[in-house]
Amino acid sequence: MSEKTSGAVSKLQLSTPEISPKTVSKLITLKVKRYDPDAGRYKLSIYRISVTRFDTVLDALLKVVRDQDHTLSVRYSCRMGICGSCAMMINGVPRLACMTNAISLGDVIEIEPLKNFPPVKDLFVDMDQMFRKHRSVKPWLIRRDEEEQFTAKKEYLQKPEEVDAYRLFSTCIKCGACMAACPTVASNPDFLGPMVLAQAYRWSADSRDEGAHIRFDIVDNPNGVFGCHFAGACSAVCPKNSDPALAIQLLRKSILRGKR
């Protein structure tokens, strides 16, 4: 398995072949690149496992943990594409293991931890830096009236078109797939990254928010919105089709227009 991530992830890589209705179960090979914290290096574990046509990659990994190797560490929670916990590299592409059909990927599936994150153990990665960056852009509603900020006196109703301004970007589940696919994150650890910048726009585009100018000041620099080279890999791999690349361009446009 390659140590490097391609600059952009093509749509072809993300296509899923049709599964024959006649396929009941199949024996596949999982090649799992695991990080060993004691040795400070990666090692490759190979497993042969039987999967059904309905099994996901996460199902296959959990079968391995249950039946073959209790030491394999896998992070997961909801199993339904909501929590974002099980994001990992699957055949070189950042995906949610719980939403990726196993049989459709062929006889051999290569699995490794998310790129661009410090490894912790096996398929676990450390996401602390991503969430620190996320918090830095103040991903919440900001009101000029401090009392109103914490003790609202009324509901802030929105028209459908006001919700539409940010609805697409509010579906982000913070799984880190876009960060793993981003070539700028790979080359510049100080770059805020697509998830963070997209959320900066999501909250700034909210009609109830009065803190866009604060976020603009935070992201208006080479490590912020102007560090994006617009490879589009982030949107290509987003499991929720949240389109962070579009959000970044809208954020850049807002800053350049001086919309405060």
Coordinates of C-alpha atoms in Angstrom, one line a residue:
M1 CA 0.0 0.0 0.0
S2 CA 1.2 3.4 -0.9
E3 CA 2.4 5.8 1.8
K4 CA 1.2 8.8 -0.2
T5 CA -2.2 10.1 -1.0
S6 CA -3.0 11.3 -4.6
G7 CA -3.5 15.0 -4.9
A8 CA -7.1 14.6 -6.0
V9 CA -9.4 11.6 -5.7
S10 CA -11.3 11.0 -8.9
K11 CA -15.0 10.2 -9.1
L12 CA -14.0 6.9 -10.9
Q13 CA -12.3 5.7 -7.7
L14 CA -15.5 6.3 -5.8
S15 CA -17.8 4.3 -8.1
T16 CA -19.3 1.1 -6.7
P17 CA -19.7 -1.9 -9.1
E18 CA -23.1 -3.6 -9.3
I19 CA -23.5 -6.7 -7.1
S20 CA -25.0 -9.7 -8.7
P21 CA -28.3 -10.8 -7.0
K22 CA -27.0 -14.3 -7.2
T23 CA -24.0 -13.5 -5.0
V24 CA -24.9 -14.8 -1.5
S25 CA -21.5 -14.8 0.2
K26 CA -17.9 -14.6 -0.9
L27 CA -14.4 -15.2 0.6
I28 CA -12.3 -12.0 0.4
T29 CA -8.9 -10.9 1.6
L30 CA -8.4 -7.9 3.9
K31 CA -5.0 -6.3 3.9
V32 CA -4.9 -4.1 7.0
K33 CA -2.1 -1.7 7.5
R34 CA -1.9 -1.3 11.2
Y35 CA 0.1 1.2 13.3
D36 CA 2.1 -0.4 16.2
P37 CA 2.6 2.3 18.8
D38 CA 5.2 0.2 20.7
A39 CA 7.4 -0.3 17.7
G40 CA 6.6 3.2 16.2
R41 CA 5.9 1.7 12.7
Y42 CA 3.2 0.2 10.6
K43 CA 2.8 -3.5 10.0
L44 CA 0.6 -5.5 7.5
S45 CA -1.9 -8.0 8.7
I46 CA -3.8 -10.2 6.2
Y47 CA -7.1 -11.9 6.9
R48 CA -9.4 -14.1 4.9
I49 CA -13.0 -13.6 5.7
S50 CA -16.4 -14.6 4.3
V51 CA -18.8 -11.7 3.7
T52 CA -22.4 -11.6 2.4
R53 CA -23.6 -9.3 -0.3
F54 CA -25.0 -7.0 2.4
D55 CA -21.9 -6.8 4.6
T56 CA -20.0 -3.5 4.8
V57 CA -16.2 -3.1 5.3
L58 CA -16.9 -2.4 8.9
D59 CA -18.9 -5.6 9.2
A60 CA -15.9 -7.5 7.7
L61 CA -13.5 -5.9 10.2
L62 CA -15.7 -6.7 13.1
K63 CA -15.9 -10.3 12.0
V64 CA -12.1 -10.3 12.0
V65 CA -12.1 -8.9 15.5
R66 CA -14.6 -11.4 16.7
D67 CA -13.4 -14.6 15.0
Q68 CA -9.7 -14.1 14.1
D69 CA -7.8 -11.3 15.8
H70 CA -9.0 -9.7 19.0
T71 CA -6.1 -7.3 19.0
L72 CA -7.2 -5.4 16.0
S73 CA -8.4 -1.9 17.1
V74 CA -11.2 -0.3 15.0
R75 CA -13.1 2.9 15.9
Y76 CA -16.8 2.8 15.2
S77 CA -20.2 3.7 16.8
C78 CA -23.4 4.2 14.9
R79 CA -22.9 1.8 11.9
M80 CA -25.2 4.0 9.8
G81 CA -23.2 6.9 8.4
I82 CA -24.1 9.4 11.1
C83 CA -21.3 9.6 13.6
G84 CA -18.3 9.6 11.3
S85 CA -16.2 7.4 13.6
C86 CA -15.3 4.7 11.2
A87 CA -13.6 6.8 8.4
M88 CA -10.5 5.1 7.1
M89 CA -8.6 4.6 3.8
I90 CA -10.3 1.8 1.8
N91 CA -8.4 0.9 -1.4
G92 CA -6.7 4.3 -1.2
V93 CA -9.8 6.4 -0.8
P94 CA -11.1 7.9 2.4
R95 CA -14.5 6.4 3.2
L96 CA -16.8 5.5 6.0
A97 CA -16.4 1.7 6.6
C98 CA -20.0 1.4 7.6
M99 CA -21.3 2.7 4.3
T100 CA -18.9 0.9 2.0
N101 CA -20.1 -2.5 0.7
A102 CA -17.4 -5.1 1.0
I103 CA -18.2 -7.5 -1.9
S104 CA -18.4 -4.7 -4.4
L105 CA -14.7 -3.9 -3.9
G106 CA -13.5 -7.1 -5.3
D107 CA -11.5 -10.0 -3.9
V108 CA -8.9 -7.9 -2.1
I109 CA -9.5 -4.9 0.1
E110 CA -6.7 -2.7 1.3
I111 CA -7.4 -0.8 4.5
E112 CA -5.3 1.7 6.5
P113 CA -5.7 4.6 8.9
L114 CA -6.9 8.0 7.6
K115 CA -4.1 9.9 5.9
N116 CA -3.0 13.3 7.3
F117 CA -3.7 12.3 10.9
P118 CA -1.2 11.1 13.5
P119 CA -1.7 7.4 14.0
V120 CA -2.5 6.1 17.5
K121 CA -3.0 2.3 17.2
D122 CA -4.0 0.1 14.3
L123 CA -6.8 2.0 12.5
F124 CA -7.2 4.6 15.2
V125 CA -5.9 8.2 14.4
D126 CA -5.6 11.3 16.6
M127 CA -8.2 13.9 15.5
D128 CA -7.4 16.4 18.3
Q129 CA -5.7 18.9 16.0
M130 CA -8.6 18.9 13.5
F131 CA -11.1 19.6 16.3
R132 CA -8.8 22.4 17.8
K133 CA -8.8 24.0 14.3
H134 CA -12.5 23.6 14.1
R135 CA -13.1 25.3 17.5
S136 CA -10.8 28.1 16.4
V137 CA -13.3 29.3 13.8
K138 CA -16.1 29.6 16.4
P139 CA -18.5 27.0 15.0
W140 CA -21.6 28.4 16.8
L141 CA -24.0 31.3 16.5
I142 CA -22.5 34.6 17.6
R143 CA -24.7 37.5 18.7
R144 CA -23.4 41.0 19.3
D145 CA -25.6 41.2 22.4
E146 CA -23.7 39.1 24.9
E147 CA -26.7 38.6 27.1
E148 CA -28.8 37.5 24.2
Q149 CA -26.0 35.1 23.2
F150 CA -26.4 33.0 26.3
T151 CA -30.0 33.8 27.4
A152 CA -32.1 34.3 24.3
K153 CA -35.3 36.3 24.8
K154 CA -36.9 35.1 21.6
E155 CA -36.8 32.5 18.8
Y156 CA -34.8 33.4 15.7
L157 CA -37.1 32.1 13.0
Q158 CA -35.7 31.6 9.5
K159 CA -37.3 31.6 6.1
P160 CA -36.7 28.5 3.9
E161 CA -34.4 30.4 1.6
E162 CA -32.3 31.5 4.7
V163 CA -31.9 27.9 5.7
D164 CA -31.0 26.9 2.1
A165 CA -28.0 29.3 2.3
Y166 CA -26.2 26.9 4.7
R167 CA -28.3 23.6 4.7
L168 CA -25.9 21.7 2.4
F169 CA -22.9 22.5 4.6
S170 CA -24.7 21.6 7.9
T171 CA -24.7 17.9 7.0
C172 CA -21.0 17.6 7.8
I173 CA -20.4 14.8 10.4
K174 CA -16.7 15.7 11.1
C175 CA -15.5 12.3 9.9
G176 CA -12.2 13.7 8.6
A177 CA -12.5 12.1 5.1
C178 CA -12.1 15.5 3.4
M179 CA -9.0 16.2 5.5
A180 CA -7.4 12.9 4.5
A181 CA -8.0 13.6 0.8
C182 CA -6.8 17.2 0.8
P183 CA -3.3 17.6 -0.8
T184 CA -2.8 21.0 1.0
V185 CA -3.4 19.4 4.4
A186 CA -0.9 16.7 3.4
S187 CA 1.8 19.4 2.6
N188 CA 1.0 22.0 5.2
P189 CA 0.0 20.9 8.8
D190 CA -0.9 24.5 9.6
F191 CA -3.6 24.7 6.9
L192 CA -7.0 24.8 8.6
G193 CA -8.4 22.2 6.1
P194 CA -11.7 21.7 4.2
M195 CA -13.9 20.6 7.1
V196 CA -12.9 23.6 9.2
L197 CA -13.2 26.2 6.4
A198 CA -16.5 24.8 5.3
Q199 CA -17.9 25.1 8.8
A200 CA -16.6 28.6 9.1
Y201 CA -18.8 29.4 6.0
R202 CA -21.7 27.4 7.3
W203 CA -22.0 29.5 10.5
S204 CA -21.2 32.8 8.7
A205 CA -24.0 32.1 6.2
D206 CA -26.6 31.6 8.9
S207 CA -29.0 34.6 9.0
R208 CA -29.1 34.3 12.8
D209 CA -25.4 34.8 13.2
E210 CA -23.6 38.2 13.7
G211 CA -20.1 36.9 13.9
A212 CA -19.0 36.5 10.2
H213 CA -16.5 39.3 10.5
I214 CA -14.8 37.5 13.4
R215 CA -14.5 34.3 11.4
F216 CA -13.3 36.1 8.3
D217 CA -10.4 37.6 10.2
I218 CA -9.4 34.1 11.4
V219 CA -9.5 32.5 8.0
D220 CA -8.3 35.4 5.8
N221 CA -4.6 34.2 5.5
P222 CA -2.5 31.6 3.6
N223 CA -3.2 28.9 6.2
G224 CA -6.9 29.7 5.9
V225 CA -9.1 30.1 2.9
F226 CA -6.4 31.3 0.6
G227 CA -4.3 28.2 1.2
C228 CA -6.9 26.1 -0.7
H229 CA -5.7 25.1 -4.2
F230 CA -9.2 23.9 -5.1
A231 CA -8.3 20.3 -6.0
G232 CA -11.8 19.3 -5.2
A233 CA -10.8 16.1 -3.6
C234 CA -12.6 17.0 -0.4
S235 CA -16.0 17.1 -2.1
A236 CA -15.3 14.0 -4.1
V237 CA -14.9 11.9 -1.0
C238 CA -17.5 13.5 1.3
P239 CA -19.8 10.7 2.5
K240 CA -22.6 13.2 3.1
N241 CA -22.2 15.1 -0.2
S242 CA -21.7 18.2 1.9
D243 CA -19.4 19.8 -0.8
P244 CA -16.8 21.5 1.3
A245 CA -15.0 22.7 -1.8
L246 CA -18.0 24.9 -2.7
A247 CA -18.2 26.2 0.8
I248 CA -14.6 27.3 0.7
Q249 CA -15.1 29.1 -2.6
L250 CA -18.2 30.9 -1.2
L251 CA -16.2 31.8 1.9
R252 CA -13.4 33.2 -0.3
K253 CA -15.9 35.2 -2.3
S254 CA -17.5 36.6 0.8
I255 CA -14.1 37.8 2.1
L256 CA -13.0 39.3 -1.2
R257 CA -16.3 41.2 -1.5
G258 CA -15.9 42.5 2.0
K259 CA -19.2 41.1 3.1
R260 CA -19.0 41.6 6.9

